[in-house]
Coordinates of C-alpha atoms and ligand atoms in Angstrom, one line a residue:
M245 CA -52.6 49.9 -50.6
P246 CA -51.4 46.4 -49.9
T247 CA -51.8 45.3 -46.3
F248 CA -49.3 43.2 -44.6
D249 CA -50.2 40.5 -42.1
Y250 CA -48.1 39.7 -39.1
A251 CA -46.6 36.3 -39.1
P252 CA -47.2 34.4 -35.8
A253 CA -44.3 34.9 -33.4
P254 CA -45.1 32.5 -30.6
E255 CA -43.0 32.4 -27.4
S256 CA -42.0 28.8 -26.6
R257 CA -43.6 27.3 -23.6
S258 CA -40.8 24.8 -23.2
V259 CA -39.1 27.1 -20.8
V260 CA -41.7 26.4 -18.1
D261 CA -42.1 23.1 -16.3
I262 CA -45.6 23.0 -14.8
R263 CA -46.1 20.2 -12.3
S264 CA -49.4 18.3 -12.5
S265 CA -50.2 19.3 -8.9
Y266 CA -49.0 21.7 -6.3
G267 CA -49.1 21.7 -2.5
L268 CA -49.1 24.6 -0.1
F269 CA -45.8 26.4 0.7
I270 CA -45.6 26.4 4.5
G271 CA -42.5 26.7 6.6
G272 CA -40.2 26.6 3.5
E273 CA -41.6 23.4 2.1
F274 CA -44.4 22.3 -0.2
T275 CA -46.9 20.3 2.0
D276 CA -50.2 18.6 1.6
S277 CA -53.4 20.1 3.0
V278 CA -55.0 18.9 6.2
G279 CA -58.2 17.5 4.7
G280 CA -58.5 20.1 1.9
A281 CA -59.7 19.6 -1.6
S282 CA -58.1 20.7 -4.8
F283 CA -59.1 22.7 -7.8
K284 CA -57.8 23.2 -11.3
T285 CA -56.2 26.2 -12.7
I286 CA -56.7 26.6 -16.5
S287 CA -55.4 28.7 -19.3
P288 CA -58.1 31.2 -20.0
A289 CA -57.0 31.4 -23.7
T290 CA -57.6 27.7 -24.4
E291 CA -59.4 26.3 -21.3
E292 CA -56.6 23.8 -21.1
V293 CA -56.1 22.4 -17.5
L294 CA -52.6 23.5 -16.4
A295 CA -52.4 22.0 -12.9
D296 CA -54.2 20.8 -9.8
I297 CA -54.0 23.3 -6.9
T298 CA -54.5 22.6 -3.3
E299 CA -57.3 24.4 -1.5
A300 CA -56.0 25.5 1.9
T301 CA -58.4 25.0 4.8
A302 CA -58.6 27.1 7.9
D303 CA -56.3 24.5 9.6
D304 CA -53.7 25.0 6.8
V305 CA -54.0 28.7 7.2
D306 CA -53.4 28.2 10.9
R307 CA -50.2 26.2 10.2
A308 CA -49.0 28.9 7.8
V309 CA -49.6 31.7 10.3
K310 CA -47.8 29.7 13.0
A311 CA -44.8 29.1 10.7
A312 CA -44.7 32.8 9.9
R313 CA -44.8 33.6 13.6
A314 CA -42.0 31.2 14.4
A315 CA -39.9 32.7 11.6
Y316 CA -40.6 36.2 12.8
R317 CA -39.6 35.5 16.4
G318 CA -36.8 33.1 15.7
V319 CA -34.9 34.8 12.8
W320 CA -36.4 37.4 10.5
G321 CA -37.7 39.9 13.1
R322 CA -34.2 39.9 14.7
M323 CA -32.1 39.9 11.6
S324 CA -30.2 43.1 10.8
G325 CA -31.6 45.2 7.9
A326 CA -28.4 44.7 6.0
D327 CA -28.8 41.0 6.1
R328 CA -32.5 41.1 5.2
G329 CA -31.5 43.3 2.2
K330 CA -29.1 40.6 1.0
Y331 CA -32.0 38.1 0.7
L332 CA -34.2 40.6 -1.1
F333 CA -31.4 41.4 -3.6
R334 CA -30.9 37.7 -4.1
I335 CA -34.7 37.2 -4.8
A336 CA -34.6 40.2 -7.2
R337 CA -31.7 38.7 -9.1
I338 CA -33.3 35.3 -9.4
L339 CA -36.5 36.9 -10.7
Q340 CA -34.4 38.5 -13.4
E341 CA -32.6 35.3 -14.2
R342 CA -35.8 33.4 -14.5
A343 CA -37.7 36.2 -16.1
R344 CA -38.7 34.3 -19.2
E345 CA -40.0 31.4 -17.3
F346 CA -42.1 33.7 -15.1
A347 CA -43.4 35.7 -18.1
V348 CA -44.5 32.6 -20.0
L349 CA -46.1 31.1 -16.9
E350 CA -48.0 34.3 -16.1
S351 CA -49.3 34.6 -19.7
L352 CA -50.4 30.9 -19.6
D353 CA -52.2 31.2 -16.3
N354 CA -53.6 34.7 -16.6
G355 CA -54.2 35.1 -20.4
K356 CA -52.2 38.4 -20.7
P357 CA -50.0 39.0 -23.7
I358 CA -46.5 37.9 -23.4
K359 CA -45.1 41.3 -24.4
E360 CA -46.8 42.7 -21.2
S361 CA -45.8 39.9 -18.8
R362 CA -42.3 40.1 -20.3
D363 CA -41.9 43.9 -20.4
V364 CA -44.0 45.0 -17.5
D365 CA -45.1 42.4 -14.9
V366 CA -41.8 40.6 -14.4
P367 CA -39.4 43.5 -14.7
L368 CA -41.5 45.5 -12.3
A369 CA -41.7 42.6 -9.8
A370 CA -37.9 42.4 -9.8
A371 CA -37.6 46.2 -9.5
H372 CA -39.8 46.1 -6.4
F373 CA -37.5 43.7 -4.7
F374 CA -34.4 45.7 -5.8
Y375 CA -36.0 48.9 -4.5
H376 CA -37.0 47.5 -1.1
A377 CA -33.7 45.6 -0.7
G378 CA -32.2 49.1 -0.7
W379 CA -34.5 50.3 2.1
A380 CA -34.0 47.3 4.4
D381 CA -30.9 48.8 6.2
K382 CA -32.0 52.5 6.0
L383 CA -35.4 52.4 7.6
E384 CA -34.4 54.5 10.6
Y385 CA -33.4 57.3 8.1
A386 CA -36.7 57.2 6.2
G387 CA -38.4 59.7 8.4
L388 CA -41.0 57.1 9.5
S389 CA -40.6 57.6 13.3
P390 CA -41.3 60.9 15.1
A391 CA -38.2 62.8 16.1
G392 CA -36.6 61.4 19.3
S393 CA -38.5 58.1 19.3
P394 CA -37.0 54.7 18.7
P395 CA -36.4 53.5 15.1
P396 CA -39.3 51.9 13.3
R397 CA -40.0 48.3 14.2
P398 CA -41.7 45.5 12.1
V399 CA -45.4 44.9 12.6
G400 CA -45.1 41.1 12.9
V401 CA -47.0 38.6 10.8
V402 CA -48.8 40.0 7.7
G403 CA -51.7 38.2 6.0
Q404 CA -51.8 39.2 2.3
V405 CA -54.5 38.6 -0.2
I406 CA -54.1 39.5 -3.9
P407 CA -56.2 39.5 -7.1
W408 CA -55.7 37.8 -10.5
N409 CA -54.9 40.8 -12.8
F410 CA -51.2 41.1 -12.0
P411 CA -50.4 38.0 -10.0
L412 CA -46.6 38.2 -9.7
M413 CA -46.5 42.0 -9.6
M414 CA -49.1 42.2 -6.9
L415 CA -47.2 39.6 -4.9
A416 CA -44.0 41.7 -5.3
W417 CA -45.9 44.8 -4.2
K418 CA -47.0 42.9 -1.0
I419 CA -44.0 40.8 -0.1
A420 CA -41.0 43.1 -0.9
P421 CA -41.9 45.9 1.5
A422 CA -43.2 43.5 4.2
L423 CA -39.9 41.6 4.2
A424 CA -37.7 44.7 3.9
C425 CA -39.3 46.0 7.1
G426 CA -38.7 42.8 9.0
N427 CA -42.2 41.2 8.8
T428 CA -43.0 37.6 7.8
V429 CA -46.0 36.9 5.5
V430 CA -48.7 34.4 4.6
L431 CA -49.9 35.2 1.1
K432 CA -53.0 34.0 -0.7
P433 CA -52.9 34.4 -4.5
A434 CA -56.2 34.5 -6.5
E435 CA -57.9 31.2 -7.3
T436 CA -57.6 31.6 -11.0
T437 CA -53.9 32.6 -11.1
P438 CA -51.8 30.7 -8.5
L439 CA -49.0 29.5 -10.6
T440 CA -46.5 32.3 -10.5
A441 CA -46.9 32.6 -6.7
L442 CA -46.0 28.9 -6.5
L443 CA -43.0 29.4 -8.7
F444 CA -42.1 32.3 -6.5
A445 CA -42.1 29.8 -3.5
E446 CA -39.4 27.9 -5.4
V447 CA -37.4 31.2 -5.7
C448 CA -37.6 31.6 -1.9
Q449 CA -36.1 28.1 -1.6
Q450 CA -33.5 28.9 -4.2
A451 CA -32.6 32.1 -2.3
D452 CA -32.3 30.1 0.9
L453 CA -34.8 32.4 2.5
P454 CA -35.3 31.1 6.1
P455 CA -38.3 28.8 6.3
G456 CA -41.5 30.4 7.3
V457 CA -40.6 34.0 6.2
V458 CA -42.8 33.6 3.2
N459 CA -45.8 31.2 3.2
I460 CA -48.1 30.7 0.2
V461 CA -51.6 29.3 0.8
T462 CA -53.7 28.7 -2.3
G463 CA -57.5 28.6 -2.4
A464 CA -60.5 30.7 -3.1
G465 CA -62.4 33.3 -1.1
A466 CA -62.9 31.1 1.9
T467 CA -59.1 30.6 2.3
G468 CA -58.7 34.4 2.1
Q469 CA -61.4 34.8 4.7
A470 CA -59.7 32.3 7.0
L471 CA -56.4 34.3 6.6
V472 CA -57.7 37.8 7.2
G473 CA -59.8 36.6 10.2
H474 CA -57.0 34.6 11.8
P475 CA -56.2 35.9 15.3
G476 CA -52.5 35.4 14.9
I477 CA -51.9 38.0 12.2
D478 CA -50.9 41.6 13.0
K479 CA -51.8 43.2 9.7
V480 CA -53.8 42.6 6.6
A481 CA -52.6 43.8 3.2
F482 CA -55.3 43.4 0.6
T483 CA -55.7 44.2 -3.1
G484 CA -59.0 43.4 -4.7
S485 CA -62.6 44.5 -5.1
T486 CA -64.2 47.2 -2.9
E487 CA -66.8 44.7 -1.9
V488 CA -64.3 42.3 -0.4
G489 CA -62.3 45.1 1.0
K490 CA -65.3 46.3 3.0
A491 CA -65.9 42.7 4.2
I492 CA -62.3 42.6 5.4
A493 CA -62.7 46.0 7.2
R494 CA -65.7 44.6 9.0
T495 CA -63.8 41.4 10.0
I496 CA -61.0 43.3 11.6
A497 CA -63.0 46.1 13.1
G498 CA -62.5 46.3 16.8
T499 CA -59.3 44.2 16.7
R500 CA -55.7 45.4 16.9
V501 CA -55.1 44.2 13.3
R502 CA -54.0 47.0 10.9
A503 CA -54.9 47.0 7.3
T504 CA -54.0 48.5 3.9
L505 CA -56.7 48.1 1.3
E506 CA -56.0 48.7 -2.4
L507 CA -59.4 48.5 -4.1
G508 CA -61.2 49.3 -7.3
G509 CA -61.2 52.3 -9.5
K510 CA -63.1 54.1 -12.3
A511 CA -60.4 56.5 -13.6
A512 CA -61.1 59.5 -15.8
N513 CA -58.7 60.0 -18.7
I514 CA -59.3 63.7 -19.5
V515 CA -58.4 65.0 -23.0
F516 CA -58.4 68.8 -23.6
D517 CA -58.7 70.2 -27.1
D518 CA -55.1 71.5 -27.0
A519 CA -53.7 68.0 -26.3
P520 CA -51.4 66.3 -28.9
V521 CA -54.1 64.1 -30.3
D522 CA -52.1 61.3 -31.6
Q523 CA -50.2 60.9 -28.4
A524 CA -53.4 61.2 -26.4
V525 CA -54.9 58.4 -28.5
E526 CA -52.0 56.2 -27.7
G527 CA -52.5 57.0 -24.0
I528 CA -56.2 56.3 -24.2
V529 CA -55.5 52.9 -25.8
N530 CA -52.9 52.1 -23.2
G531 CA -55.1 53.3 -20.5
I532 CA -58.0 51.0 -21.2
F533 CA -56.7 48.1 -23.3
F534 CA -53.5 47.3 -21.4
N535 CA -53.9 44.0 -19.7
Q536 CA -57.4 43.6 -21.3
G537 CA -58.6 46.4 -19.1
H538 CA -58.1 44.2 -16.0
V539 CA -56.5 47.1 -14.3
C540 CA -57.6 48.9 -11.2
C541 CA -56.3 52.2 -12.4
A542 CA -57.6 51.7 -16.0
G543 CA -58.7 54.9 -17.8
S544 CA -62.1 53.5 -18.3
R545 CA -63.9 56.9 -18.5
L546 CA -62.6 59.0 -21.4
L547 CA -63.6 62.7 -20.8
V548 CA -62.9 64.5 -24.0
Q549 CA -63.5 68.2 -24.5
E550 CA -66.5 68.7 -26.8
S551 CA -64.6 70.5 -29.5
A552 CA -62.1 67.7 -29.9
H553 CA -64.6 64.8 -29.5
D554 CA -65.1 63.9 -33.2
E555 CA -61.4 63.9 -34.0
V556 CA -60.4 62.0 -30.9
V557 CA -63.1 59.3 -31.4
A558 CA -62.3 58.9 -35.1
K559 CA -58.6 58.5 -34.5
L560 CA -59.3 56.2 -31.5
K561 CA -61.4 53.9 -33.7
R562 CA -58.8 53.8 -36.4
R563 CA -56.1 52.9 -33.8
M564 CA -58.4 50.3 -32.2
S565 CA -58.7 48.6 -35.6
T566 CA -55.0 47.9 -35.5
L567 CA -55.1 46.1 -32.2
R568 CA -54.4 42.4 -32.4
V569 CA -56.4 40.1 -30.2
G570 CA -55.4 36.5 -29.7
D571 CA -52.9 34.0 -28.5
P572 CA -51.3 35.5 -25.3
L573 CA -48.0 33.7 -26.1
D574 CA -47.7 35.4 -29.5
K575 CA -45.3 38.3 -29.3
N576 CA -47.5 40.4 -31.7
T577 CA -50.6 40.1 -29.5
D578 CA -52.0 43.4 -28.0
L579 CA -55.0 41.9 -26.2
G580 CA -55.0 38.5 -24.7
A581 CA -57.8 36.5 -23.1
I582 CA -60.3 37.6 -20.4
N583 CA -59.1 35.9 -17.2
S584 CA -62.2 33.8 -16.4
A585 CA -65.6 32.9 -17.6
A586 CA -67.1 34.7 -14.6
Q587 CA -65.3 37.9 -15.6
L588 CA -66.4 37.6 -19.2
D589 CA -70.0 37.3 -18.1
K590 CA -69.6 40.5 -16.0
I591 CA -68.1 42.4 -19.0
R592 CA -70.9 41.1 -21.3
E593 CA -73.6 42.0 -18.8
L594 CA -72.4 45.6 -18.2
S595 CA -71.9 46.1 -21.9
G596 CA -75.4 44.9 -22.6
I597 CA -76.8 47.3 -19.9
A598 CA -74.9 50.2 -21.5
E599 CA -76.5 49.5 -24.9
A600 CA -79.9 49.2 -23.3
E601 CA -79.3 52.6 -21.6
G602 CA -78.8 54.1 -25.0
A603 CA -75.0 54.3 -25.4
E604 CA -73.6 53.6 -28.9
R605 CA -71.4 50.5 -29.0
W606 CA -68.4 50.0 -31.4
S607 CA -65.7 47.4 -31.8
P608 CA -63.4 46.8 -34.7
A609 CA -63.9 43.7 -36.7
C610 CA -61.8 40.9 -35.2
D611 CA -61.8 37.2 -35.2
L612 CA -62.0 35.8 -31.7
P613 CA -60.7 32.3 -31.0
S614 CA -63.4 29.7 -30.6
R615 CA -62.2 28.3 -27.3
G616 CA -61.3 30.3 -24.2
F617 CA -62.7 33.6 -22.9
W618 CA -62.5 36.6 -25.3
F619 CA -64.0 40.0 -25.6
P620 CA -63.1 42.5 -28.4
P621 CA -61.8 46.0 -27.6
T622 CA -65.0 48.1 -27.2
V623 CA -65.9 51.8 -27.0
F624 CA -69.2 53.3 -26.0
T625 CA -70.0 56.8 -27.1
G626 CA -72.9 59.0 -26.0
V627 CA -72.6 57.7 -22.5
S628 CA -74.3 59.6 -19.7
Q629 CA -72.9 60.3 -16.3
S630 CA -75.6 58.2 -14.6
S631 CA -75.1 55.2 -16.9
R632 CA -73.9 52.1 -15.1
I633 CA -71.0 51.7 -17.5
A634 CA -69.8 55.2 -16.4
Q635 CA -70.2 54.4 -12.7
E636 CA -69.2 50.8 -12.2
E637 CA -65.9 49.1 -12.7
V638 CA -66.1 46.9 -15.7
F639 CA -62.6 45.5 -15.4
G640 CA -62.4 44.7 -19.1
P641 CA -61.5 46.2 -22.5
V642 CA -64.5 48.6 -22.5
L643 CA -64.2 52.4 -22.7
S644 CA -66.9 54.9 -22.0
V645 CA -66.7 58.3 -23.7
L646 CA -68.2 61.4 -22.1
T647 CA -67.7 65.0 -23.0
F648 CA -67.1 68.3 -21.1
R649 CA -66.7 72.0 -22.0
T650 CA -64.7 73.7 -19.3
P651 CA -61.9 72.5 -16.9
Q652 CA -64.4 72.9 -14.0
E653 CA -66.8 70.6 -15.7
A654 CA -64.1 68.1 -16.4
V655 CA -63.1 68.1 -12.7
A656 CA -66.7 67.8 -11.5
K657 CA -67.4 64.8 -13.8
A658 CA -64.0 63.1 -13.1
N659 CA -64.7 63.3 -9.3
N660 CA -68.3 62.1 -9.7
T661 CA -67.4 58.5 -8.7
P662 CA -67.2 56.6 -5.5
Y663 CA -63.7 55.7 -6.4
G664 CA -60.5 57.7 -6.4
L665 CA -57.5 55.7 -7.6
S666 CA -56.1 57.4 -10.7
A667 CA -56.7 59.9 -13.4
G668 CA -55.0 61.2 -16.6
V669 CA -54.8 64.7 -18.0
W670 CA -53.9 65.5 -21.6
T671 CA -53.1 69.2 -22.4
E672 CA -50.2 71.2 -23.5
K673 CA -50.6 73.7 -20.6
G674 CA -48.4 73.0 -17.6
S675 CA -50.4 75.3 -15.4
R676 CA -53.6 73.5 -16.2
I677 CA -52.0 70.2 -15.4
L678 CA -51.0 71.4 -12.0
W679 CA -54.5 72.9 -11.4
M680 CA -56.2 69.7 -12.5
A681 CA -53.9 67.5 -10.4
D682 CA -54.8 69.6 -7.4
Q683 CA -58.5 69.3 -8.0
L684 CA -58.8 65.6 -8.9
R685 CA -59.5 63.3 -6.0
A686 CA -57.3 60.5 -7.2
G687 CA -54.2 58.9 -5.6
V688 CA -52.3 59.1 -8.9
V689 CA -52.6 61.7 -11.6
W690 CA -50.7 61.1 -14.9
A691 CA -50.1 64.0 -17.2
N692 CA -49.7 63.4 -20.9
T693 CA -49.0 59.8 -20.2
F694 CA -50.8 56.9 -18.5
N695 CA -50.1 53.7 -16.6
Q696 CA -46.6 54.6 -15.5
F697 CA -45.4 52.6 -12.5
D698 CA -42.3 52.8 -10.5
P699 CA -41.4 51.2 -7.2
A700 CA -40.3 54.5 -5.8
S701 CA -43.7 56.1 -6.5
P702 CA -46.5 55.6 -4.0
F703 CA -49.7 54.1 -5.3
G704 CA -53.1 54.0 -3.7
G705 CA -56.6 55.4 -3.5
Y706 CA -59.1 57.8 -2.0
K707 CA -62.7 57.1 -1.0
E708 CA -63.8 53.5 -2.1
S709 CA -60.5 52.9 -3.7
G710 CA -59.1 52.1 -0.3
Y711 CA -56.5 53.4 2.1
G712 CA -52.8 53.1 2.5
R713 CA -50.1 53.4 -0.1
E714 CA -47.9 50.8 -1.8
G715 CA -44.4 51.7 -3.1
G716 CA -42.1 54.5 -2.3
R717 CA -41.3 55.7 1.2
H718 CA -45.0 56.0 1.9
G719 CA -45.5 52.3 1.3
L720 CA -43.1 51.4 4.1
E721 CA -45.4 53.2 6.6
G722 CA -47.9 50.3 6.5
Y723 CA -45.3 47.8 7.4
V724 CA -43.7 49.4 10.5
T725 CA -44.6 50.3 14.0
T726 CA -43.3 53.7 15.2
G727 CA -43.3 55.6 18.4
D728 CA -42.4 54.6 21.9
V729 CA -42.3 50.9 22.8
A730 CA -45.3 50.1 25.0
Ligands
TAP867 P1 -61.7 40.1 -5.3 O1 -62.8 39.2 -5.8 O2 -61.9 41.1 -4.3 O3 -60.5 39.1 -4.9 C1 -59.3 39.5 -4.5 C2 -58.7 38.5 -3.6 O4 -59.5 38.3 -2.4 C3 -58.7 37.1 -4.3 O5 -57.5 36.4 -3.8 C4 -59.9 36.5 -3.7 O6 -59.9 35.1 -3.8 C5 -59.9 36.9 -2.3 N1 -61.2 36.9 -1.6 C6 -62.4 36.8 -2.1 N2 -63.3 36.9 -1.1 C7 -62.6 37.1 0.1 C8 -63.0 37.2 1.4 N3 -64.3 37.2 1.8 N4 -62.0 37.4 2.4 C9 -60.8 37.5 2.0 N5 -60.3 37.3 0.7 C10 -61.3 37.1 -0.2 O7 -61.1 40.9 -6.5 P2 -60.7 40.4 -8.0 O8 -61.9 40.2 -8.8 O9 -59.8 39.2 -7.8 O10 -59.8 41.6 -8.5 C11 -60.3 42.6 -9.1 C12 -60.4 43.8 -8.2 O11 -59.1 44.1 -7.7 C13 -60.9 45.0 -8.9 O12 -61.9 45.7 -8.2 C14 -59.6 45.9 -9.0 O13 -59.8 47.2 -9.2 C15 -58.9 45.5 -7.8 N6 -57.5 45.8 -7.9 C16 -57.0 46.9 -7.2 C17 -55.7 47.3 -7.3 C18 -55.2 48.4 -6.5 S1 -53.6 48.6 -6.4 N7 -56.0 49.3 -6.0 C19 -54.8 46.5 -8.0 C20 -55.3 45.4 -8.7 C21 -56.7 45.1 -8.6 P3 -60.4 34.3 -5.1 O14 -59.9 35.1 -6.3 O15 -59.7 33.0 -5.0 O16 -61.8 34.3 -5.0

């Protein structure tokens, strides 16, 4: 059989105009730091330096919180929901108009394939603003306040800290509901992926958003720490690792500051022997290799019924052999670059431990680029429940395969994790899907599909995956105060 190679189909980067350096976005303007240093953001695919980014100090964070407070008191907290909604609709439309620019910039700074940033990250970010724009003038009908009490009120100033895996989408998940509910925000993007948040700051200017409603402070963990520990904020909204989430919970313990924490995961993707195997294999691939596996809800533990194990694993390996790893800007690419050298080290370390613990490692043959941070799609079979690769979040393109015999065993194994963010079930029996969904301790359970997101659908975790929900009516709850006015 002749084989056909894909010709390269690179997206042009001429659509983005990256400045050599960026300041902090405070009070509606880009400003210099008060005594802060700067750091470089690079393309993880090539290690090319993209821009110099300002590292916000505690004084800068203080300025940003004060700007957010002034905007809250002066304009945004008093504005009608209908008027707030107009701004959100405007932002959503601008995101759509500039979608290509955002997608290319995201792929450059993060390393994810352009087909994902183009078809998932940016459209979902815009959809989040559209969805919450619709809520802005309907909050009192959302059933958020107890009967007979005043309509829901904003919380005030929200400090928001986000990770690097979906930089623009996580920003949208945070900023859209906060603004819809009448809050103002100070947001810190991740150190390795600040560029789309800074482009979003330009969108705020373009939309004539009142100064101070959105403030973006760039920096590393210390900047995030200064933000979540600032006495002038009313709420923390955090997405990131369980370790940092716990540190934040300790910081705000005993204060009046509220928090929603969206943390890590170790999802089970459960395949029964009556599942449509080819469809399930697509779901397994999507579940773990989408976004290089840098996904909190990634289906990183495949639980396959023993009688179907050999067929599923054989088909999975065949499908993995067709995945194309390489240039994130090539429209044919399925797996892009690992986001940072540190993350690559972590993936290598946990994979080495899995081998040492006796699991069998397999990756398809693939040529990895010589520069940048790369890891091939990898599957481990013969993994035991106690293996670290089955217990810890790898946050990379690495799948562990375990087996089960009965639905009860599948549930017991799936729930045998400190996390509880998501799960997948593949079977042709509707009654089994409902039973499994009821038994699984996971915030989201997908049935015969995986990684489906919609702004109307709440997302969040149990146990060490955090608390609070984002999206849907439930996601509004974290951004309003209800009950009688004190
Ligand atoms: P983290 O290391 O926790 O970083 C998340 C954010 O917190 C970054 O902006 C980080 O800054 C900042 N940060 C670091 N230390 C801090 C501190 N002491 N106080 C305040 N902020 C601090 O996570 P990550 O490695 O970027 O992201 C991966 C994690 O996020 C995974 O565990 C993943 O599961 C989770 N995640 C969860 C979800 C949901 S919805 N549950 C979604 C996506 C990702 P720097 O990056 O600049 O250090």
